[in-house]
């Protein structure tokens, strides 16, 4: 369906429209002026002007994670592209589908150290799933469509298109390549049936089973999560989720043990340690989850469902790998389970649940309540109470507040929880939040932030104000890089080297200076009212909550320790010093 | 890339002692997991710019070893190149390497020639020996035994061309050492399955 020749920039915009793109997060510059001109001349694709290119990528991540669509970024050459690198790396680690368009100097200048030239494809090769330098306008329509295909297929990730300015201006005809089969990249979606039969057999005989559900289930989509939920309920097995998997299985379901891992639940970690059959659904045995590898669930047979063969046997050797998409695999599991009319070992399962309930009874999230000082856990409990019946989305920054948010906010649906898990990027939460808000204008979107993290992309307040995006920023202000301070306490004799957040701005005035609303809660008695007001205000709000400066995040598996040696609180921490091997781990 | 460099000097042979950076080795890890194996992989790729950087970057970024790496276009019409890479690692790391290569977008196929039945491995070297008198005569005699060809000669030097297994090349180069060995250039290994089957 070739058409009249149009400019490269117009080809790109046409391709974006054919890919169903509704919004781009970007920042202009010399090398993308033709693209910005093409955007100006149309009204199908909306552009959100960010204030820093890193934020453009995080915003696109928030958009993508909350919708299941590909997020799109547009930045200029040189500094525009290098500023995007952190965002791209973040998206790569967390398997978020992004297409990032970068301008480049004209082809004849490449390699000349031209103005604002950077070797963008070279720099981003290790932090993208794939990237292209498009040197000829003839290749343009195919490569743009291919970029979307690669970003969303298999294990999703960021794909970058580097676009020299002359290619944006050259003319050629546009061809819609959407839906074409790729020459080399065709990841397996449907599992090998025989393998799934074996999985069901192993599960059927389990005495102490556990589902370990990760971000891959969220990647697979809400329908896949629904099927997975139905299947888990059918088996009656307990289910724990990773930080990235929160919401894939309803937190309120009695079968849910909550989060696993370093700051996960006591019952979840003990169950992972003692189980006899582990069913990993789209999780990647991250070191935050496994703890010390040679002590990780030593007695279990492990099933691993993952769309990416390179995730399998990477750090933990598994007994039954299944390569495929979570949705497809679970469908097959369910079919076989029903066809075989599986009867599980009820007696063993009852004993297993008894044990789990004993662990649960330790109530690992309990903390010392206070009426004089706002405990961070309490702040989040109150926040949750205020939002739980609403249509809400949560993003976070990185630190203690992130872990408390994971522990105290409950997600019954996928795509509602956006956090930087793999890279742990401070500054993620605010741009991600407005990425979510752009996609869900009517919903309540809250960035649970730390006072240090929020400073990393604070300039994005201007973006909120410009587009009237009513994002709520809930700063848990402990005046410390709390997570750093906690580790210094645990590992470095309480020598708090450079972890105090000195010279903090007045966040209320700061919000007002940007033209947003600022609120403050300093006393326990003010908290509920402030939360209520925050939600009631129609526009963007920044809330400064003065929380306990000294509180640490528990439970915790200290580095180098196995799952069944969790620290439950400060007393425990004093009693169990960290091993020397643990000291070198991060 | 230091492995490559050492290789080209013809000094390294066999299996390095170091375990590749990736993968934590725990106490309970089975012996199988800490045995270092040497594998030759044949990777068919689209011959597009950056593809070699992608492959090499994968190895260096993840701490895998490269013992030898060769690349050249093998099908001009289809723009396909073949990369032959010799690598070492534990069985788990070898499996990772295969899977990581496989997921690169421009990669068509990855064949582990070491596990997929009998295969051929060949390497070529140019070996310069600068000496006179008895040493020069001896060099020529040994070259003859090894079926190395003289491709350049001056009064005080020869350049030998030799093709064969890596071991044979190593042996030859070793023998030339005391006879005035002055320069070595090696291609690295190219490999192929035996028999009529293709990859
Ligand atoms: C301060 C801090 C503390 C942390 N503490 C914890 C903690 O206590 N507990 C915890 O769990 N995490 C914690 N994390 C997060 C951790 O670093 C990892 O990001 C997280 O554990 C990885 O989650 P995941 O295993 O679900 O994998 P993801 O990173 O979500 O990867 C998804 C996996 O699923 C696969 N996949 C993708 N799509 C599909 C599909 N359609 N079908 C099948 N498979 C698919 C992918 O190939 C991949 O292997 C922490 C992070 C920070 C910053
Ligand atoms: C960009 C970046 N730099 C450094 C770090 C290391 N780091 C992890 S948590 C943290 C402190 C975060 O402090 P704050 O945002 O106040 O959160 P808190 O832990 O106090 O809740 C730091 C510095 C990081 N994760 N990201
Ligand atoms: Mg803080």
mmCIF file of C-alpha atoms in Angstrom, chain A residues 153-500:
data_model
loop_
_atom_site.group_PDB
_atom_site.id
_atom_site.type_symbol
_atom_site.label_atom_id
_atom_site.label_comp_id
_atom_site.label_asym_id
_atom_site.label_seq_id
_atom_site.Cartn_x
_atom_site.Cartn_y
_atom_site.Cartn_z
ATOM 1 C CA UNK A 153 6.974 -9.215 22.201
ATOM 2 C CA UNK A 154 8.497 -11.924 24.336
ATOM 3 C CA UNK A 155 10.011 -10.341 27.390
ATOM 4 C CA UNK A 156 9.097 -6.687 26.858
ATOM 5 C CA UNK A 157 11.706 -3.959 26.994
ATOM 6 C CA UNK A 158 12.889 -0.608 25.674
ATOM 7 C CA UNK A 159 13.782 -0.247 21.985
ATOM 8 C CA UNK A 160 15.540 2.812 20.669
ATOM 9 C CA UNK A 161 15.423 4.314 17.179
ATOM 10 C CA UNK A 162 18.224 6.751 16.434
ATOM 11 C CA UNK A 163 17.068 9.072 13.666
ATOM 12 C CA UNK A 164 19.560 11.280 11.816
ATOM 13 C CA UNK A 165 18.095 14.622 10.915
ATOM 14 C CA UNK A 166 18.542 14.169 7.157
ATOM 15 C CA UNK A 167 16.596 10.898 7.352
ATOM 16 C CA UNK A 168 13.739 12.764 9.044
ATOM 17 C CA UNK A 169 13.723 15.219 6.143
ATOM 18 C CA UNK A 170 14.244 12.867 3.192
ATOM 19 C CA UNK A 171 11.128 11.725 1.317
ATOM 20 C CA UNK A 172 9.899 8.244 0.701
ATOM 21 C CA UNK A 173 6.629 6.404 0.633
ATOM 22 C CA UNK A 174 5.133 5.071 3.829
ATOM 23 C CA UNK A 175 4.240 1.407 4.124
ATOM 24 C CA UNK A 176 2.317 0.023 7.068
ATOM 25 C CA UNK A 177 4.380 -2.933 8.231
ATOM 26 C CA UNK A 178 2.345 -3.572 11.362
ATOM 27 C CA UNK A 179 1.722 -7.255 12.002
ATOM 28 C CA UNK A 180 4.481 -8.549 9.735
ATOM 29 C CA UNK A 181 6.299 -11.669 10.813
ATOM 30 C CA UNK A 182 9.829 -10.946 11.956
ATOM 31 C CA UNK A 183 12.768 -12.526 10.147
ATOM 32 C CA UNK A 184 14.544 -13.708 13.293
ATOM 33 C CA UNK A 185 12.814 -12.623 16.485
ATOM 34 C CA UNK A 186 9.796 -14.827 17.208
ATOM 35 C CA UNK A 187 9.640 -15.748 20.896
ATOM 36 C CA UNK A 188 7.720 -18.820 21.930
ATOM 37 C CA UNK A 189 4.320 -18.070 23.477
ATOM 38 C CA UNK A 190 2.623 -21.450 23.744
ATOM 39 C CA UNK A 191 4.268 -23.953 26.041
ATOM 40 C CA UNK A 192 5.311 -27.485 25.285
ATOM 41 C CA UNK A 193 2.331 -29.581 26.342
ATOM 42 C CA UNK A 194 4.268 -32.535 27.602
ATOM 43 C CA UNK A 195 6.176 -30.226 29.900
ATOM 44 C CA UNK A 196 2.965 -28.762 31.314
ATOM 45 C CA UNK A 197 1.675 -32.300 31.921
ATOM 46 C CA UNK A 198 4.736 -32.909 34.060
ATOM 47 C CA UNK A 199 4.145 -29.658 35.909
ATOM 48 C CA UNK A 200 0.607 -30.649 36.789
ATOM 49 C CA UNK A 201 1.804 -34.057 37.926
ATOM 50 C CA UNK A 202 4.424 -32.543 40.209
ATOM 51 C CA UNK A 203 1.916 -30.064 41.599
ATOM 52 C CA UNK A 204 -0.690 -32.743 42.182
ATOM 53 C CA UNK A 205 1.627 -34.650 44.483
ATOM 54 C CA UNK A 206 2.841 -31.604 46.394
ATOM 55 C CA UNK A 207 2.631 -31.593 50.158
ATOM 56 C CA UNK A 208 4.022 -28.114 50.798
ATOM 57 C CA UNK A 209 3.511 -26.171 47.562
ATOM 58 C CA UNK A 210 3.819 -22.459 46.953
ATOM 59 C CA UNK A 211 3.148 -20.200 43.987
ATOM 60 C CA UNK A 212 5.819 -17.536 43.509
ATOM 61 C CA UNK A 213 4.288 -14.975 41.162
ATOM 62 C CA UNK A 214 6.278 -12.215 39.495
ATOM 63 C CA UNK A 215 6.152 -9.310 37.106
ATOM 64 C CA UNK A 216 5.858 -11.665 34.143
ATOM 65 C CA UNK A 217 2.246 -12.311 35.142
ATOM 66 C CA UNK A 218 1.577 -8.571 35.040
ATOM 67 C CA UNK A 219 3.358 -8.380 31.673
ATOM 68 C CA UNK A 220 1.075 -11.105 30.389
ATOM 69 C CA UNK A 221 -1.984 -8.916 31.010
ATOM 70 C CA UNK A 222 -5.050 -8.635 33.237
ATOM 71 C CA UNK A 223 -6.734 -11.605 31.601
ATOM 72 C CA UNK A 224 -3.725 -13.810 32.285
ATOM 73 C CA UNK A 225 -3.726 -12.629 35.909
ATOM 74 C CA UNK A 226 -7.405 -13.466 36.160
ATOM 75 C CA UNK A 227 -6.801 -16.974 34.819
ATOM 76 C CA UNK A 228 -3.868 -17.394 37.147
ATOM 77 C CA UNK A 229 -5.983 -16.287 40.098
ATOM 78 C CA UNK A 230 -8.703 -18.767 39.177
ATOM 79 C CA UNK A 231 -6.147 -21.520 38.835
ATOM 80 C CA UNK A 232 -4.467 -20.791 42.163
ATOM 81 C CA UNK A 233 -7.860 -20.779 43.863
ATOM 82 C CA UNK A 234 -8.653 -24.087 42.233
ATOM 83 C CA UNK A 235 -5.498 -25.616 43.716
ATOM 84 C CA UNK A 236 -5.890 -23.993 47.124
ATOM 85 C CA UNK A 237 -2.123 -23.483 47.257
ATOM 86 C CA UNK A 238 -0.570 -20.464 48.973
ATOM 87 C CA UNK A 239 0.748 -17.685 46.759
ATOM 88 C CA UNK A 240 3.469 -15.126 47.340
ATOM 89 C CA UNK A 241 4.334 -12.270 44.966
ATOM 90 C CA UNK A 242 7.481 -10.366 44.149
ATOM 91 C CA UNK A 243 7.684 -6.602 44.337
ATOM 92 C CA UNK A 244 6.985 -6.544 40.603
ATOM 93 C CA UNK A 245 4.209 -9.092 40.861
ATOM 94 C CA UNK A 246 2.064 -7.258 43.432
ATOM 95 C CA UNK A 247 -1.531 -7.205 42.222
ATOM 96 C CA UNK A 248 -1.136 -10.156 39.852
ATOM 97 C CA UNK A 249 -2.919 -12.172 42.547
ATOM 98 C CA UNK A 250 -5.349 -10.350 44.854
ATOM 99 C CA UNK A 251 -3.675 -9.308 48.078
ATOM 100 C CA UNK A 252 -6.954 -9.678 49.931
ATOM 101 C CA UNK A 253 -7.326 -13.335 49.013
ATOM 102 C CA UNK A 254 -6.704 -15.609 52.005
ATOM 103 C CA UNK A 255 -4.352 -17.685 49.836
ATOM 104 C CA UNK A 256 -2.040 -14.697 49.432
ATOM 105 C CA UNK A 257 1.005 -14.598 51.681
ATOM 106 C CA UNK A 258 2.004 -11.143 50.493
ATOM 107 C CA UNK A 259 5.405 -10.152 49.233
ATOM 108 C CA UNK A 260 8.443 -12.425 49.289
ATOM 109 C CA UNK A 261 12.082 -11.424 49.640
ATOM 110 C CA UNK A 262 14.379 -9.140 51.562
ATOM 111 C CA UNK A 263 11.563 -6.994 52.951
ATOM 112 C CA UNK A 264 8.841 -9.508 52.274
ATOM 113 C CA UNK A 265 6.565 -11.255 54.729
ATOM 114 C CA UNK A 266 7.855 -13.634 57.350
ATOM 115 C CA UNK A 267 5.284 -16.273 56.357
ATOM 116 C CA UNK A 268 6.102 -15.926 52.653
ATOM 117 C CA UNK A 269 9.829 -16.341 53.160
ATOM 118 C CA UNK A 270 9.470 -19.253 55.526
ATOM 119 C CA UNK A 271 7.066 -20.951 53.163
ATOM 120 C CA UNK A 272 9.487 -20.430 50.274
ATOM 121 C CA UNK A 273 12.266 -21.901 52.380
ATOM 122 C CA UNK A 274 10.349 -24.979 53.512
ATOM 123 C CA UNK A 275 8.203 -25.762 50.482
ATOM 124 C CA UNK A 276 8.525 -29.009 48.553
ATOM 125 C CA UNK A 277 7.194 -27.684 45.243
ATOM 126 C CA UNK A 278 7.758 -24.117 44.113
ATOM 127 C CA UNK A 279 5.770 -22.859 41.138
ATOM 128 C CA UNK A 280 7.460 -19.764 39.766
ATOM 129 C CA UNK A 281 5.149 -17.890 37.415
ATOM 130 C CA UNK A 282 6.983 -15.085 35.603
ATOM 131 C CA UNK A 283 9.510 -14.221 38.287
ATOM 132 C CA UNK A 284 13.242 -14.214 37.806
ATOM 133 C CA UNK A 285 14.828 -15.464 41.054
ATOM 134 C CA UNK A 286 16.211 -12.015 41.731
ATOM 135 C CA UNK A 287 18.810 -11.757 44.496
ATOM 136 C CA UNK A 288 16.413 -9.586 46.546
ATOM 137 C CA UNK A 289 14.196 -12.671 46.599
ATOM 138 C CA UNK A 290 16.577 -15.591 46.829
ATOM 139 C CA UNK A 291 18.903 -14.217 49.477
ATOM 140 C CA UNK A 292 21.918 -16.486 49.804
ATOM 141 C CA UNK A 293 21.684 -18.770 46.791
ATOM 142 C CA UNK A 294 22.934 -21.960 48.355
ATOM 143 C CA UNK A 295 20.400 -21.614 51.168
ATOM 144 C CA UNK A 296 17.483 -20.769 48.895
ATOM 145 C CA UNK A 297 14.604 -23.191 49.288
ATOM 146 C CA UNK A 298 16.969 -26.125 49.602
ATOM 147 C CA UNK A 299 14.429 -28.943 49.662
ATOM 148 C CA UNK A 300 12.068 -28.013 46.864
ATOM 149 C CA UNK A 301 11.423 -29.083 43.321
ATOM 150 C CA UNK A 302 11.188 -25.948 41.254
ATOM 151 C CA UNK A 303 8.913 -25.204 38.326
ATOM 152 C CA UNK A 304 9.715 -22.064 36.345
ATOM 153 C CA UNK A 305 7.348 -20.523 33.813
ATOM 154 C CA UNK A 306 9.025 -17.750 31.850
ATOM 155 C CA UNK A 307 8.808 -16.375 28.334
ATOM 156 C CA UNK A 308 12.536 -15.737 28.217
ATOM 157 C CA UNK A 309 14.717 -18.870 28.171
ATOM 158 C CA UNK A 310 17.635 -16.791 29.452
ATOM 159 C CA UNK A 311 15.746 -16.193 32.709
ATOM 160 C CA UNK A 312 15.686 -19.930 33.325
ATOM 161 C CA UNK A 313 18.626 -21.526 35.160
ATOM 162 C CA UNK A 314 20.322 -18.146 35.388
ATOM 163 C CA UNK A 315 20.941 -18.124 39.119
ATOM 164 C CA UNK A 316 18.782 -20.942 40.439
ATOM 165 C CA UNK A 317 18.721 -24.334 38.785
ATOM 166 C CA UNK A 318 15.140 -25.487 38.265
ATOM 167 C CA UNK A 319 13.670 -28.946 37.797
ATOM 168 C CA UNK A 320 10.870 -28.153 35.366
ATOM 169 C CA UNK A 321 11.288 -25.170 33.071
ATOM 170 C CA UNK A 322 8.355 -24.110 30.916
ATOM 171 C CA UNK A 323 9.038 -21.545 28.226
ATOM 172 C CA UNK A 324 5.956 -19.566 27.305
ATOM 173 C CA UNK A 325 3.651 -16.683 28.080
ATOM 174 C CA UNK A 326 1.994 -16.831 31.509
ATOM 175 C CA UNK A 327 -1.510 -16.583 30.041
ATOM 176 C CA UNK A 328 -0.952 -19.417 27.603
ATOM 177 C CA UNK A 329 0.814 -21.617 30.122
ATOM 178 C CA UNK A 330 -1.794 -21.136 32.857
ATOM 179 C CA UNK A 331 -4.576 -21.875 30.408
ATOM 180 C CA UNK A 332 -2.888 -25.164 29.594
ATOM 181 C CA UNK A 333 -2.244 -25.970 33.259
ATOM 182 C CA UNK A 334 -5.867 -25.355 34.079
ATOM 183 C CA UNK A 335 -7.048 -27.507 31.195
ATOM 184 C CA UNK A 336 -4.840 -30.428 32.150
ATOM 185 C CA UNK A 337 -5.602 -30.035 35.871
ATOM 186 C CA UNK A 338 -9.333 -30.238 35.162
ATOM 187 C CA UNK A 339 -9.014 -33.013 32.598
ATOM 188 C CA UNK A 340 -7.079 -35.139 35.059
ATOM 189 C CA UNK A 341 -9.478 -34.294 37.876
ATOM 190 C CA UNK A 342 -6.504 -33.781 40.116
ATOM 191 C CA UNK A 343 -6.983 -34.673 43.747
ATOM 192 C CA UNK A 344 -4.434 -32.936 45.912
ATOM 193 C CA UNK A 345 -3.166 -34.321 49.196
ATOM 194 C CA UNK A 346 -5.685 -32.626 51.465
ATOM 195 C CA UNK A 347 -4.139 -33.862 54.662
ATOM 196 C CA UNK A 348 -0.679 -32.628 53.784
ATOM 197 C CA UNK A 349 -2.059 -29.323 52.570
ATOM 198 C CA UNK A 350 -3.993 -28.796 55.771
ATOM 199 C CA UNK A 351 -0.827 -29.394 57.802
ATOM 200 C CA UNK A 352 1.045 -26.986 55.520
ATOM 201 C CA UNK A 353 -1.565 -24.292 56.050
ATOM 202 C CA UNK A 354 -1.383 -24.899 59.798
ATOM 203 C CA UNK A 355 2.310 -24.220 59.661
ATOM 204 C CA UNK A 356 1.827 -21.148 57.483
ATOM 205 C CA UNK A 357 -0.768 -19.795 59.865
ATOM 206 C CA UNK A 358 1.691 -20.171 62.705
ATOM 207 C CA UNK A 359 4.175 -18.054 60.789
ATOM 208 C CA UNK A 360 1.397 -15.588 60.018
ATOM 209 C CA UNK A 361 0.628 -15.324 63.686
ATOM 210 C CA UNK A 362 4.026 -13.709 64.215
ATOM 211 C CA UNK A 363 2.429 -10.646 62.633
ATOM 212 C CA UNK A 364 5.665 -9.560 61.046
ATOM 213 C CA UNK A 365 4.493 -6.067 60.070
ATOM 214 C CA UNK A 366 3.641 -4.998 63.588
ATOM 215 C CA UNK A 367 5.399 -1.877 64.771
ATOM 216 C CA UNK A 368 5.423 0.268 67.889
ATOM 217 C CA UNK A 369 2.526 2.644 67.568
ATOM 218 C CA UNK A 370 2.885 6.207 68.792
ATOM 219 C CA UNK A 371 0.566 9.134 69.473
ATOM 220 C CA UNK A 372 3.311 11.715 69.435
ATOM 221 C CA UNK A 373 5.071 10.951 66.220
ATOM 222 C CA UNK A 374 3.785 9.781 62.834
ATOM 223 C CA UNK A 375 5.110 6.299 62.222
ATOM 224 C CA UNK A 376 5.692 5.742 58.506
ATOM 225 C CA UNK A 377 3.785 2.467 58.645
ATOM 226 C CA UNK A 378 0.872 4.239 60.267
ATOM 227 C CA UNK A 379 0.889 6.953 57.612
ATOM 228 C CA UNK A 380 0.560 4.292 54.934
ATOM 229 C CA UNK A 381 -2.147 2.429 56.824
ATOM 230 C CA UNK A 382 -4.138 5.644 56.980
ATOM 231 C CA UNK A 383 -3.441 6.374 53.322
ATOM 232 C CA UNK A 384 -4.611 2.898 52.386
ATOM 233 C CA UNK A 385 -7.764 3.247 54.459
ATOM 234 C CA UNK A 386 -8.550 6.457 52.590
ATOM 235 C CA UNK A 387 -7.991 5.105 49.070
ATOM 236 C CA UNK A 388 -8.929 1.462 49.224
ATOM 237 C CA UNK A 389 -12.463 1.921 47.989
ATOM 238 C CA UNK A 390 -11.385 4.274 45.253
ATOM 239 C CA UNK A 391 -10.035 3.675 41.769
ATOM 240 C CA UNK A 392 -6.391 4.184 42.683
ATOM 241 C CA UNK A 393 -2.898 3.756 41.250
ATOM 242 C CA UNK A 394 0.315 3.947 43.267
ATOM 243 C CA UNK A 395 3.831 4.729 42.134
ATOM 244 C CA UNK A 396 6.832 4.995 44.424
ATOM 245 C CA UNK A 397 10.300 6.390 44.613
ATOM 246 C CA UNK A 398 13.058 4.199 46.044
ATOM 247 C CA UNK A 399 13.916 3.568 49.662
ATOM 248 C CA UNK A 400 12.236 2.565 52.897
ATOM 249 C CA UNK A 401 9.001 4.275 51.930
ATOM 250 C CA UNK A 402 8.905 2.060 48.828
ATOM 251 C CA UNK A 403 9.183 -1.087 50.898
ATOM 252 C CA UNK A 404 6.597 0.108 53.414
ATOM 253 C CA UNK A 405 4.288 0.950 50.544
ATOM 254 C CA UNK A 406 4.763 -2.589 49.205
ATOM 255 C CA UNK A 407 3.941 -3.979 52.650
ATOM 256 C CA UNK A 408 1.063 -1.753 53.733
ATOM 257 C CA UNK A 409 -0.808 -0.940 50.523
ATOM 258 C CA UNK A 410 -2.787 -3.834 49.127
ATOM 259 C CA UNK A 411 -3.387 -4.458 45.460
ATOM 260 C CA UNK A 412 -6.194 -6.669 44.259
ATOM 261 C CA UNK A 413 -5.636 -5.925 40.587
ATOM 262 C CA UNK A 414 -2.572 -5.860 38.346
ATOM 263 C CA UNK A 415 -1.230 -2.689 36.680
ATOM 264 C CA UNK A 416 -2.062 -0.571 39.739
ATOM 265 C CA UNK A 417 1.393 -0.625 41.296
ATOM 266 C CA UNK A 418 4.314 1.035 39.533
ATOM 267 C CA UNK A 419 7.726 0.881 41.155
ATOM 268 C CA UNK A 420 11.340 0.722 40.090
ATOM 269 C CA UNK A 421 12.306 -2.787 41.144
ATOM 270 C CA UNK A 422 15.324 -3.958 39.209
ATOM 271 C CA UNK A 423 17.291 -0.746 38.929
ATOM 272 C CA UNK A 424 15.854 0.935 42.015
ATOM 273 C CA UNK A 425 15.861 4.392 40.472
ATOM 274 C CA UNK A 426 15.234 7.291 42.850
ATOM 275 C CA UNK A 427 13.265 9.862 40.900
ATOM 276 C CA UNK A 428 11.101 7.278 39.157
ATOM 277 C CA UNK A 429 7.872 7.843 41.022
ATOM 278 C CA UNK A 430 6.822 11.370 40.087
ATOM 279 C CA UNK A 431 7.189 11.085 36.310
ATOM 280 C CA UNK A 432 5.798 7.537 36.391
ATOM 281 C CA UNK A 433 2.783 8.881 38.276
ATOM 282 C CA UNK A 434 1.875 11.433 35.656
ATOM 283 C CA UNK A 435 2.476 8.833 32.947
ATOM 284 C CA UNK A 436 -0.239 6.844 34.717
ATOM 285 C CA UNK A 437 -2.421 9.907 35.159
ATOM 286 C CA UNK A 438 -2.261 10.748 31.456
ATOM 287 C CA UNK A 439 -3.594 7.263 30.717
ATOM 288 C CA UNK A 440 -6.203 7.356 33.505
ATOM 289 C CA UNK A 441 -7.251 10.988 33.841
ATOM 290 C CA UNK A 442 -10.128 10.279 36.225
ATOM 291 C CA UNK A 443 -8.298 7.982 38.612
ATOM 292 C CA UNK A 444 -6.521 8.758 41.853
ATOM 293 C CA UNK A 445 -2.772 8.525 41.246
ATOM 294 C CA UNK A 446 -0.396 8.785 44.191
ATOM 295 C CA UNK A 447 3.384 8.843 44.249
ATOM 296 C CA UNK A 448 4.551 7.536 47.630
ATOM 297 C CA UNK A 449 7.856 9.377 47.931
ATOM 298 C CA UNK A 450 10.868 9.928 50.148
ATOM 299 C CA UNK A 451 12.180 13.428 50.696
ATOM 300 C CA UNK A 452 15.514 12.524 49.087
ATOM 301 C CA UNK A 453 14.113 10.691 46.065
ATOM 302 C CA UNK A 454 11.594 13.364 45.200
ATOM 303 C CA UNK A 455 14.411 15.860 44.720
ATOM 304 C CA UNK A 456 15.801 13.758 41.879
ATOM 305 C CA UNK A 457 13.047 14.733 39.449
ATOM 306 C CA UNK A 458 11.429 17.623 41.308
ATOM 307 C CA UNK A 459 11.401 19.740 38.141
ATOM 308 C CA UNK A 460 8.544 17.546 36.908
ATOM 309 C CA UNK A 461 6.197 19.495 39.172
ATOM 310 C CA UNK A 462 6.062 21.926 36.278
ATOM 311 C CA UNK A 463 4.827 19.183 33.980
ATOM 312 C CA UNK A 464 2.022 18.356 36.429
ATOM 313 C CA UNK A 465 0.986 21.960 36.551
ATOM 314 C CA UNK A 466 1.190 22.586 32.813
ATOM 315 C CA UNK A 467 -1.098 19.668 31.977
ATOM 316 C CA UNK A 468 -3.244 19.964 35.116
ATOM 317 C CA UNK A 469 -2.397 16.393 36.037
ATOM 318 C CA UNK A 470 -3.863 15.912 39.521
ATOM 319 C CA UNK A 471 -1.124 13.612 40.810
ATOM 320 C CA UNK A 472 -0.745 13.407 44.602
ATOM 321 C CA UNK A 473 2.770 13.252 45.963
ATOM 322 C CA UNK A 474 2.833 11.759 49.424
ATOM 323 C CA UNK A 475 6.281 12.478 50.833
ATOM 324 C CA UNK A 476 7.243 10.339 53.799
ATOM 325 C CA UNK A 477 9.735 12.837 55.093
ATOM 326 C CA UNK A 478 12.127 11.204 57.557
ATOM 327 C CA UNK A 479 14.919 13.703 56.804
ATOM 328 C CA UNK A 480 17.209 10.816 55.956
ATOM 329 C CA UNK A 481 18.052 8.654 53.044
ATOM 330 C CA UNK A 482 16.424 6.142 55.291
ATOM 331 C CA UNK A 483 17.335 3.015 53.385
ATOM 332 C CA UNK A 484 20.980 4.061 53.280
ATOM 333 C CA UNK A 485 20.927 4.952 56.949
ATOM 334 C CA UNK A 486 19.388 1.568 57.784
ATOM 335 C CA UNK A 487 22.209 -0.260 56.002
ATOM 336 C CA UNK A 488 24.819 1.914 57.671
ATOM 337 C CA UNK A 489 23.291 1.018 60.970
ATOM 338 C CA UNK A 490 23.282 -2.668 60.117
ATOM 339 C CA UNK A 491 26.645 -2.953 58.396
ATOM 340 C CA UNK A 492 28.807 0.038 59.249
ATOM 341 C CA UNK A 493 28.506 0.551 62.956
ATOM 342 C CA UNK A 494 26.050 3.407 62.686
ATOM 343 C CA UNK A 495 28.509 5.712 60.945
ATOM 344 C CA UNK A 496 25.990 7.724 58.979
ATOM 345 C CA UNK A 497 28.225 8.884 56.203
ATOM 346 C CA UNK A 498 26.417 11.442 53.997
ATOM 347 C CA UNK A 499 22.965 9.957 54.436
ATOM 348 C CA UNK A 500 21.321 12.906 56.144
#
